[in-house]
Tab-separated table of C-alpha atoms in Angstrom:
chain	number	residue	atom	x	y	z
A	3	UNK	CA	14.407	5.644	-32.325
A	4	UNK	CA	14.949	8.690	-34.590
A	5	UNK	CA	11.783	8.337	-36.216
A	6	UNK	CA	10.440	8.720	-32.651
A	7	UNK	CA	12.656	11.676	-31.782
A	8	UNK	CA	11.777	13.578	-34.967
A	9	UNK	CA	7.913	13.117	-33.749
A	10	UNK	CA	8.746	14.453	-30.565
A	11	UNK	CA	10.467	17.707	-32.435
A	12	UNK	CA	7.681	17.948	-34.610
A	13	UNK	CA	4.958	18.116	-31.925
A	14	UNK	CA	7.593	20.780	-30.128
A	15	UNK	CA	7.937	22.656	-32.676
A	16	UNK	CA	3.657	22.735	-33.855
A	17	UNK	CA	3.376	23.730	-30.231
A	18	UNK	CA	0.335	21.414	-29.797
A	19	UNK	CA	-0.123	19.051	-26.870
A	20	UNK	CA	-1.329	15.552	-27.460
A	21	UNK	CA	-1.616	12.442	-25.530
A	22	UNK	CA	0.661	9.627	-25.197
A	23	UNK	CA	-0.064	6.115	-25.092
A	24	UNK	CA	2.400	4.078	-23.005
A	25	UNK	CA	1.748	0.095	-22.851
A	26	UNK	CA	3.874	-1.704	-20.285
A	27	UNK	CA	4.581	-5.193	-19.839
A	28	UNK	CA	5.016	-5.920	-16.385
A	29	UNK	CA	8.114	-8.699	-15.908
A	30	UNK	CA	9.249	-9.961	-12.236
A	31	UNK	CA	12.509	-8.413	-12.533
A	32	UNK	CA	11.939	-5.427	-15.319
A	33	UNK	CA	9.441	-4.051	-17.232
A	34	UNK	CA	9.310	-3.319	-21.120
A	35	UNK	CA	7.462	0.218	-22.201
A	36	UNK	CA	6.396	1.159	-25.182
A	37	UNK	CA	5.054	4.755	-26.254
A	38	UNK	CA	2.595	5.690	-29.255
A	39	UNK	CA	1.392	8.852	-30.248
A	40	UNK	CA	-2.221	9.582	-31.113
A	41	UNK	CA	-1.543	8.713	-35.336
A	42	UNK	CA	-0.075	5.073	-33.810
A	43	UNK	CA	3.249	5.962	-34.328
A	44	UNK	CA	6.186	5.050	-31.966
A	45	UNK	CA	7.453	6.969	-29.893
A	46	UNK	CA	10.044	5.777	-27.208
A	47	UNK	CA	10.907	2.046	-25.939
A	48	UNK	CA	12.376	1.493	-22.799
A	49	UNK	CA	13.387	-1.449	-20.799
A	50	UNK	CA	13.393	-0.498	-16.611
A	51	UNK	CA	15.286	-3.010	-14.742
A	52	UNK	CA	14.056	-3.757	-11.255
A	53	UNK	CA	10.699	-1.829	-11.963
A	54	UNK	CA	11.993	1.162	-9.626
A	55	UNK	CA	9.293	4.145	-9.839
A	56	UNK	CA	12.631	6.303	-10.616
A	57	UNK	CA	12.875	4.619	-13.939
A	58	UNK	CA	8.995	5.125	-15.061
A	59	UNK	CA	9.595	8.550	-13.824
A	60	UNK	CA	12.241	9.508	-16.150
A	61	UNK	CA	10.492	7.674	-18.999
A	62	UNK	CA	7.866	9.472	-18.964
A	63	UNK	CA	8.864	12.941	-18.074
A	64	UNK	CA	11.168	12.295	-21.445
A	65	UNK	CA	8.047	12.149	-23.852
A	66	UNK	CA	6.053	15.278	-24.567
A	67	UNK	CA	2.767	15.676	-22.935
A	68	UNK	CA	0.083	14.001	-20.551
A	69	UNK	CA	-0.283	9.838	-21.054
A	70	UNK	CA	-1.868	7.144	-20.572
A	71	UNK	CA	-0.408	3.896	-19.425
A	72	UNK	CA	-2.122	0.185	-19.660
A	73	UNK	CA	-0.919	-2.950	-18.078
A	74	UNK	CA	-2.112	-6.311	-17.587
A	75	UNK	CA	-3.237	-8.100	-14.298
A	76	UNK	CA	-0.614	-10.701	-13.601
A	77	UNK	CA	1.724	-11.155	-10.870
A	78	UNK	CA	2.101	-8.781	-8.572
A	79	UNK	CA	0.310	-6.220	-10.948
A	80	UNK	CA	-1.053	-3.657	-7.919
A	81	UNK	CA	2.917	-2.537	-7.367
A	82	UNK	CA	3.773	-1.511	-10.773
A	83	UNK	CA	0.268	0.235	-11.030
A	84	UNK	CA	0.635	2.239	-7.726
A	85	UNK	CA	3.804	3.574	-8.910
A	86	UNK	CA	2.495	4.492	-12.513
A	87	UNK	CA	-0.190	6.433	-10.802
A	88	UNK	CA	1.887	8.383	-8.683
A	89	UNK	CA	3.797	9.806	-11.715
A	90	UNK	CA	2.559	13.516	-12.673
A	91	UNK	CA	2.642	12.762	-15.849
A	92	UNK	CA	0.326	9.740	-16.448
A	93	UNK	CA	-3.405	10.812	-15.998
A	94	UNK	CA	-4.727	7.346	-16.344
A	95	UNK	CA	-3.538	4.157	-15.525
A	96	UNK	CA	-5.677	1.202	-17.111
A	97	UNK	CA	-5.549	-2.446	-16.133
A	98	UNK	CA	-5.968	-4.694	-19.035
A	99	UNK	CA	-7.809	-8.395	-18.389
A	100	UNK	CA	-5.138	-10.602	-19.237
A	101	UNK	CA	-7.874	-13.526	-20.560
A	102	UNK	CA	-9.921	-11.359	-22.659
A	103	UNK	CA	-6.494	-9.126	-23.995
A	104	UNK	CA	-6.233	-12.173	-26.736
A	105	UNK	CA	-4.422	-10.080	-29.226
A	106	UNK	CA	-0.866	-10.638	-27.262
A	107	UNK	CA	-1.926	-14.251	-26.538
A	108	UNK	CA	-2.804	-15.066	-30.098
A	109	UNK	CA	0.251	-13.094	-31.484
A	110	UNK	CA	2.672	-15.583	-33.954
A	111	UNK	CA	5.779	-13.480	-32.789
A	112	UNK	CA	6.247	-12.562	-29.411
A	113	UNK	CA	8.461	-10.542	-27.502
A	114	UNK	CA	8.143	-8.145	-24.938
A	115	UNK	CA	8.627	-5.247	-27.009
A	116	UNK	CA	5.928	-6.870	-29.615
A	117	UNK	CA	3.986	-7.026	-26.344
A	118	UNK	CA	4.575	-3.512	-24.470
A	119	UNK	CA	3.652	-2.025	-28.216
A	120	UNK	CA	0.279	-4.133	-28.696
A	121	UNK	CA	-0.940	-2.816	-25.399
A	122	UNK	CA	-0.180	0.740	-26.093
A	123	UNK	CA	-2.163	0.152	-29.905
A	124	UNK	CA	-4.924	-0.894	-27.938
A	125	UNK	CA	-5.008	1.618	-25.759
A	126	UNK	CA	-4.651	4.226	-28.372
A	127	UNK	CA	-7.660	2.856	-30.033
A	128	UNK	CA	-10.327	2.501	-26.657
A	129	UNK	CA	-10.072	-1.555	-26.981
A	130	UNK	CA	-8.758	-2.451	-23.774
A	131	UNK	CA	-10.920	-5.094	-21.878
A	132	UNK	CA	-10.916	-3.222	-18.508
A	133	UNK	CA	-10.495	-5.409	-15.313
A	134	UNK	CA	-11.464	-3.692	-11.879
A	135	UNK	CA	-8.848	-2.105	-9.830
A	136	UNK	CA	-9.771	-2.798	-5.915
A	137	UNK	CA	-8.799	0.193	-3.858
A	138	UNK	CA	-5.237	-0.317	-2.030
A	139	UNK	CA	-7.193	-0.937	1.415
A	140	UNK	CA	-9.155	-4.054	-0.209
A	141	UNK	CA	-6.096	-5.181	-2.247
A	142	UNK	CA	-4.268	-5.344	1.954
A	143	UNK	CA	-7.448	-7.163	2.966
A	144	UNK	CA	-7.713	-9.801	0.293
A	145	UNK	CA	-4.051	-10.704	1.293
A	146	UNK	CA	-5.085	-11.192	4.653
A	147	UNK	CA	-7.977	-13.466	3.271
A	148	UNK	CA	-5.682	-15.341	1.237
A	149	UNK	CA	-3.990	-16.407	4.108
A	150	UNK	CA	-6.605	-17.710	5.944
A	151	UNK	CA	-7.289	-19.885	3.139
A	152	UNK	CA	-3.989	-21.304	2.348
A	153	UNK	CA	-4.108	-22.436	6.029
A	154	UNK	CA	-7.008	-23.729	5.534
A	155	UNK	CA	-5.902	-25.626	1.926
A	156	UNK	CA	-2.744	-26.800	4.033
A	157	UNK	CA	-4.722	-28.105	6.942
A	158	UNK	CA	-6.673	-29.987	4.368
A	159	UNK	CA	-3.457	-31.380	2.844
A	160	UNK	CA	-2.548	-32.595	6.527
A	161	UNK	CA	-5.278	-34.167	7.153
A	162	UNK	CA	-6.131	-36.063	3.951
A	163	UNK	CA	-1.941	-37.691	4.982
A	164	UNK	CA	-3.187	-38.499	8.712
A	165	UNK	CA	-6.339	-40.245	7.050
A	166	UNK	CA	-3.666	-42.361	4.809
A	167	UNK	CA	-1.283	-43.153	8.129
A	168	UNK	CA	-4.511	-44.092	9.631
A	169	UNK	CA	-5.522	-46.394	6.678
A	170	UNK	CA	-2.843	-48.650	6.488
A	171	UNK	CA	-2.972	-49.710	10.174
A	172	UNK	CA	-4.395	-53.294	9.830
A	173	UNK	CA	-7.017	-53.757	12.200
A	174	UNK	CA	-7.598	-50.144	13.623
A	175	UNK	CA	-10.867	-49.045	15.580
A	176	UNK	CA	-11.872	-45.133	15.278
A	177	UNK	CA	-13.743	-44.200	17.853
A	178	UNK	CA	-17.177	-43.280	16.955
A	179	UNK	CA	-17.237	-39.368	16.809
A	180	UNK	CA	-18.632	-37.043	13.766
A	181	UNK	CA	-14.905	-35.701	13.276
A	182	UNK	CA	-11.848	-37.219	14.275
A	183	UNK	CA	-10.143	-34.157	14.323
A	184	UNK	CA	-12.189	-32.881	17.207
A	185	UNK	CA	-11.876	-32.559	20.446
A	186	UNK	CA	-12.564	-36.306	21.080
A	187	UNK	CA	-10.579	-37.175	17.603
A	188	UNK	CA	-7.673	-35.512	18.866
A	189	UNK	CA	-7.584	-37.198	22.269
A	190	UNK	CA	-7.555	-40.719	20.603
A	191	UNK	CA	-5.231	-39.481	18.046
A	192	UNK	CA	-2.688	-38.600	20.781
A	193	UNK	CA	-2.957	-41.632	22.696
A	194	UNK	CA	-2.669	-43.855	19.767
A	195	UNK	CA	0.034	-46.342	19.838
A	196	UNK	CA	1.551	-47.840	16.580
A	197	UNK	CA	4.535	-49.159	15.147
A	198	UNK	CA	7.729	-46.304	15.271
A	199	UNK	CA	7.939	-44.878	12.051
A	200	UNK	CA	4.195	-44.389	12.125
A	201	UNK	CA	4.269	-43.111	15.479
A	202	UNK	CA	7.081	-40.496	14.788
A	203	UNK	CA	5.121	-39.315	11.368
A	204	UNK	CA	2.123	-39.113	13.110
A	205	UNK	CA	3.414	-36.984	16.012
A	206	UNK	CA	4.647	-34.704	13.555
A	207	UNK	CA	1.570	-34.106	12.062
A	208	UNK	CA	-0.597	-33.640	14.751
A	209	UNK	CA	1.994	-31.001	16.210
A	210	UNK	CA	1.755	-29.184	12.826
A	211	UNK	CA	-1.898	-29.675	12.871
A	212	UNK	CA	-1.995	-27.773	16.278
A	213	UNK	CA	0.124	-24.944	14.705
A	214	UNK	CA	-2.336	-24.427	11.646
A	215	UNK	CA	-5.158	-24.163	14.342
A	216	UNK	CA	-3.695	-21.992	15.797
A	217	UNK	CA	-2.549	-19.073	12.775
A	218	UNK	CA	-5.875	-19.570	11.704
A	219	UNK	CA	-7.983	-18.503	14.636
A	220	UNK	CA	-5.298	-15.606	14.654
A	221	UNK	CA	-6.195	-15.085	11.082
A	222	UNK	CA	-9.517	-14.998	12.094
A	223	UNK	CA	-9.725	-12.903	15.090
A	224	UNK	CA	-7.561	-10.055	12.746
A	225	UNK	CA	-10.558	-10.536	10.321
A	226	UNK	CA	-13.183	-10.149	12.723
A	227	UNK	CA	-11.647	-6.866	13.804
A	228	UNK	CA	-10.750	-5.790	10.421
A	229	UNK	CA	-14.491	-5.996	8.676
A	230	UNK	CA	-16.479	-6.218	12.111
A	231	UNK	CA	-17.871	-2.292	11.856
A	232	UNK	CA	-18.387	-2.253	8.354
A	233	UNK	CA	-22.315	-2.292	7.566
A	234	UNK	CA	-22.125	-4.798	4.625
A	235	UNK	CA	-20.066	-7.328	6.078
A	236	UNK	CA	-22.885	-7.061	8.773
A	237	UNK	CA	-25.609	-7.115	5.787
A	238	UNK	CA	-23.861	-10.079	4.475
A	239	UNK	CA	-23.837	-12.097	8.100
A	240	UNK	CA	-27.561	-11.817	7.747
A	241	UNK	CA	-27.902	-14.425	4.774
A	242	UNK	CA	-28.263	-17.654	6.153
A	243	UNK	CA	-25.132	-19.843	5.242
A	244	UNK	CA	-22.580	-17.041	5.422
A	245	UNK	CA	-20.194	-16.543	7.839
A	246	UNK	CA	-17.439	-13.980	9.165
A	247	UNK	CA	-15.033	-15.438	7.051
A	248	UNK	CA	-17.114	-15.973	3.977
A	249	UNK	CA	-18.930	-12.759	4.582
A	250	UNK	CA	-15.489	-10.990	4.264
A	251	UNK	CA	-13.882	-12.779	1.025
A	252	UNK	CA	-17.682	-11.705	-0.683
A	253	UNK	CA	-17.252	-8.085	1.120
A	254	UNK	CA	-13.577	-7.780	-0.562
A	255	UNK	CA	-14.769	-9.751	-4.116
A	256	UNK	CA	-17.666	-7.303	-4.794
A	257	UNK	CA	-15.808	-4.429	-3.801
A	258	UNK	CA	-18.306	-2.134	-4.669
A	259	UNK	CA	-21.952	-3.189	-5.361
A	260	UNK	CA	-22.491	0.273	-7.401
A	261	UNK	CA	-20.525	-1.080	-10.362
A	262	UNK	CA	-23.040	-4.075	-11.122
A	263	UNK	CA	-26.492	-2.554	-12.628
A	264	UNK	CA	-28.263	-6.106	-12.147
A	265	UNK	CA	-27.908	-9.196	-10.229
A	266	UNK	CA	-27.513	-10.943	-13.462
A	267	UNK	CA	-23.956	-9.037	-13.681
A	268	UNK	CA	-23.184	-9.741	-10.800
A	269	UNK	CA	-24.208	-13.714	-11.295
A	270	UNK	CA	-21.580	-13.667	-14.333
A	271	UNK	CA	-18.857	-11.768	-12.136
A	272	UNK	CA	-19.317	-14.786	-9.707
A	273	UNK	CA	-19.582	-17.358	-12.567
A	274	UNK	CA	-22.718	-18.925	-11.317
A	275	UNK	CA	-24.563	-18.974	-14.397
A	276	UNK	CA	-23.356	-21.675	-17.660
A	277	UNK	CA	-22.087	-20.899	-20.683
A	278	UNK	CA	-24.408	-20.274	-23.239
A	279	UNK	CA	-24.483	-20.982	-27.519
A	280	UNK	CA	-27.293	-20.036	-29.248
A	281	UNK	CA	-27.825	-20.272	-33.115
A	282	UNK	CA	-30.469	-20.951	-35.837
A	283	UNK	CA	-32.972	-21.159	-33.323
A	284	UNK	CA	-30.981	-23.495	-31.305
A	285	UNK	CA	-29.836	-22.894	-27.943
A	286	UNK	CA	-27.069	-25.203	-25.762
A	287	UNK	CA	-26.109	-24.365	-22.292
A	288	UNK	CA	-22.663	-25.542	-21.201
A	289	UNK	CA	-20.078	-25.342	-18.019
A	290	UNK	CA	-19.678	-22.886	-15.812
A	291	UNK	CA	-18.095	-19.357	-17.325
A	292	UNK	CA	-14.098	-20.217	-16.981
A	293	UNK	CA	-13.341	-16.331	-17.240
A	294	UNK	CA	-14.956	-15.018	-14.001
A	295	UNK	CA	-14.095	-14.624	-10.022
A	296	UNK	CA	-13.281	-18.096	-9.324
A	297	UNK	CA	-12.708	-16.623	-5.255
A	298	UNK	CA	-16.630	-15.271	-4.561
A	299	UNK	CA	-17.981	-18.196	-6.805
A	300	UNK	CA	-16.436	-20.960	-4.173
A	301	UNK	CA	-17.265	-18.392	-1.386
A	302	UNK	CA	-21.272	-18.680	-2.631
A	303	UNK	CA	-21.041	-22.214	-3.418
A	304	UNK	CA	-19.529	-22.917	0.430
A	305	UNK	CA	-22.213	-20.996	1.518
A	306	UNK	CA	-25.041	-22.616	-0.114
A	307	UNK	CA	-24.212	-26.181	1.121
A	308	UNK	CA	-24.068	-24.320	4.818
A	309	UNK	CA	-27.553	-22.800	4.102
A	310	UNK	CA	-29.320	-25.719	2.518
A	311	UNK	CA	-28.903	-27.064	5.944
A	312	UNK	CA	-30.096	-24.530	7.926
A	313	UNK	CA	-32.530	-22.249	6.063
A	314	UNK	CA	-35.984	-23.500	5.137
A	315	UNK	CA	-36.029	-21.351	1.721
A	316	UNK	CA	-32.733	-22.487	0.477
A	317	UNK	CA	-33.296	-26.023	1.676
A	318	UNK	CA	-37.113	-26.013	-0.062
A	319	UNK	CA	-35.632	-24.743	-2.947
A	320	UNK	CA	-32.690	-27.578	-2.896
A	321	UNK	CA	-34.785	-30.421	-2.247
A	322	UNK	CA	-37.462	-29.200	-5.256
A	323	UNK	CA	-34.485	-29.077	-7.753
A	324	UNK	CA	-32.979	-32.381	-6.766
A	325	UNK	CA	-36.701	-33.882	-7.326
A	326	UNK	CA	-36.625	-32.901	-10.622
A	327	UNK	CA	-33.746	-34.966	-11.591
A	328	UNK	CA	-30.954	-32.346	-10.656
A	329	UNK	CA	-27.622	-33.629	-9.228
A	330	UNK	CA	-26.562	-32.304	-6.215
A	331	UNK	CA	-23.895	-30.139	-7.305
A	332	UNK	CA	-26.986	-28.891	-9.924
A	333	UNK	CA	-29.137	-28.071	-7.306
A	334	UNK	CA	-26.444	-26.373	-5.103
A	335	UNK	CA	-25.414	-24.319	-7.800
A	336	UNK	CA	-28.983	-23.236	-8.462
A	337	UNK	CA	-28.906	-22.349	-4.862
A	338	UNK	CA	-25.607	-19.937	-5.089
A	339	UNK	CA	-27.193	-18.171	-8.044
A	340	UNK	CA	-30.318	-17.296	-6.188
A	341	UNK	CA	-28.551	-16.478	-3.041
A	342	UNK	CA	-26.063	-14.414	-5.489
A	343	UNK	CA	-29.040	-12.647	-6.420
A	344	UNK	CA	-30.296	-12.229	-3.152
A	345	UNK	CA	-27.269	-10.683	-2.127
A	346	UNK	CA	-27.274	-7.850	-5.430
A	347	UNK	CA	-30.530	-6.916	-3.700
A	348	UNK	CA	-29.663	-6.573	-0.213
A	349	UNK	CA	-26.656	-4.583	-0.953
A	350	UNK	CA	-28.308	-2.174	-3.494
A	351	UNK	CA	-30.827	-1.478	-0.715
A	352	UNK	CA	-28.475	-1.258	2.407
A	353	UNK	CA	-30.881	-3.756	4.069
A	354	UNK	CA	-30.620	-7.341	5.947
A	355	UNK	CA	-32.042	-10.619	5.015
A	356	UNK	CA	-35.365	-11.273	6.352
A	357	UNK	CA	-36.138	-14.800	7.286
A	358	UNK	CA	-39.995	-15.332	6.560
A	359	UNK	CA	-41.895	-18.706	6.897
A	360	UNK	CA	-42.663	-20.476	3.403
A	361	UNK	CA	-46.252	-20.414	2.850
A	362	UNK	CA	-48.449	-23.608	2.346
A	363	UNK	CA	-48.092	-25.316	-0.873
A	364	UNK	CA	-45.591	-22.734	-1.924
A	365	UNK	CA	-43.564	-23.280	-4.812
A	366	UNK	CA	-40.720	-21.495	-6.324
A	367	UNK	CA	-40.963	-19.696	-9.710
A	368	UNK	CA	-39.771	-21.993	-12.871
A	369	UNK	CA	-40.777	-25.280	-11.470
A	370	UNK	CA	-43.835	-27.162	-12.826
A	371	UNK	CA	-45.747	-28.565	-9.666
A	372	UNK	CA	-47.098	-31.087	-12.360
A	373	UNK	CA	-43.683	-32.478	-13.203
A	374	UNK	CA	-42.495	-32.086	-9.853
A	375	UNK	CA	-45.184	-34.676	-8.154
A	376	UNK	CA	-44.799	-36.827	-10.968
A	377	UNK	CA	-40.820	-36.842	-10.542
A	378	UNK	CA	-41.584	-37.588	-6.656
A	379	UNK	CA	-43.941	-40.086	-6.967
A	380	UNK	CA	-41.568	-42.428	-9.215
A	381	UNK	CA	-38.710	-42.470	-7.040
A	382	UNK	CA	-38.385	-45.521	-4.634
């Protein structure tokens, strides 16, 4: 601490003004700040209890000069962040990518001071791993989103327990419907007469069943208003396979098509392309990329199974990849990619999706027509 004080005297007294660099590690219940100069050494430490924007006030106005603050994307990030930026003293705020930060993570002794003080190092030095900061209006949206799909998660849960109840009934007759939690489904389910406990547990979950139904066509009626006007939610409802819903978690994902240069950026982003080791002259393709947006890759993937059905290109291109000997989730990942590209393109140019008829004996780029016959022609 006087080491730090007699920097702050000596920079007073040169009369020179220099930046700061302030790394802060965010905590539920108080965050730990540590300041660095521009020669790396240490300035101030700080602990502020109950991360009030008074106390990151006052610890900053107390060091000399502008600075720079970096924290990490965890919990509940976007709070601490707003209220660093609104500080007169910090001109940037930086959000670290907690995965690719590995210093911390790798570190043999760790503490939150050892922590706060890495991240202001790297900051100092320009070798922060930079995750995206969503404007405050998407950050309110995704929550929204994220609502809608823990109902939907939940009403999953519920139902996979009804289809249990229903299992152990000995000698049970469904009625023959595509869904038994339709409209038909229900009715049965209601009627349905079985021994008490079963009866009571099953009444339950139908009437909780009901209740999901109904936040989520709430949830979706707010969504419908909230990205209804916007033209590329409306660009995005023009790809076949994508929906209000999905159109609106891929609006909120991308953010802002401007900061991908390529479609094969954005393809990593969504973590529809593999892993890849090459070496010697060797190359191995692997899983799926684990860092990446694990929200707009199952939003593409959901909307590829959806478009396989319905769309003539994307089911063309389907079927030819499952004749060559891909596996179905193969082939429907092959078909997010493409649509991922697709939807780089039609964003770039502010345009819709056209739907054009294949033409005869078409065949899509990277698959051998040779190979492909022969693959047909062996199958049963």
């Amino acid at each position: 601490m006087k080491a730090g004080l007699q920097c702050i005297e000596w920079r007073k007294k040169e009369g020179a003004v220099f930046m700061n660099y302030v790394g802060v590690d965010i905590h539920k219940k108080y965050s730990v700040l540590c300041a660095v100069d521009e020669r790396g050494r240490k300035l101030r430490e700080a602990r502020i209890e109950g991360n009030s924007g008074c106390g990151f006030a006052q610890f900053f106005a107390s060091l000399e000069g502008p600075s720079k603050a970096v924290v990490e994307a965890c919990w509940n990030w976007g709070l601490v962040h707003d209220e660093l930026e609104e500080i007169e003293q910090v001109e940037e705020v930086v959000l670290a990518h907690p995965y690719k930060t590995r210093l911390i993570a790798d570190a043999q002794i760790k503490t939150d001071r050892l922590d706060a003080h890495a991240l202001g190092t790297l900051l100092r030095g320009n070798l922060v791993a930079r995750a995206h900061v969503p404007r405050g209006e998407t950050r309110v949206r995704k929550n929204l989103l994220r609502q809608r799909l823990y109902w939907a998660r939940l009403r999953t849960m519920l139902r996979n327990r009804i289809h249990a109840l229903l299992d152990r009934q000995r000698g049970l007759e469904l009625p023959q419907c595509s869904d038994i939690f339709g409209v038909r489904g229900l009715s049965f389910l209601r009627r349905l007469e079985l021994p008490e406990t079963d009866a009571a547990l099953l009444g339950e979950q139908l009437a909780l069943h009901d209740l999901i139904a109904q936040q989520m066509k709430a949830q979706e009626k707010r969504i419908g208003l909230e990205f209804g006007s916007e033209a590329m939610h409306r660009q995005l409802l023009s790809v076949p396979g994508i929906g209000p819903t999905l159109a609106a978690v891929i609006a909120c994902e991308v953010d802002s098509i401007e900061r991908f240069s390529s479609a094969e950026k954005l393809c990593a982003y969504a973590g529809v392309v593999p892993t890849t080791h090459s070496s010697g002259g060797k190359t191995r393709h692997g899983q799926l990329l684990p860092f990446c947006n694990k929200w707009l890759r199952w939003a593409l993937i959901e909307a590829s199974w959806v478009a396989i059905g319905c769309s003539p290109y994307f089911g063309a291109l389907y079927k030819q990849h499952r004749a060559r000997g891909k596996k179905a989730n193969s082939a429907v990942l092959i078909v997010a990619r493409r649509m991922c590209r697709i939807i780089w393109q039609l964003l770039h140019e502010k345009r819709d999706f056209e739907k054009r008829p294949l033409r005869p004996n078409f065949n899509f780029p990277g698959c051998s027509v040779v190979r492909l016959t022969a693959a047909t022609a062996a199958r049963p």
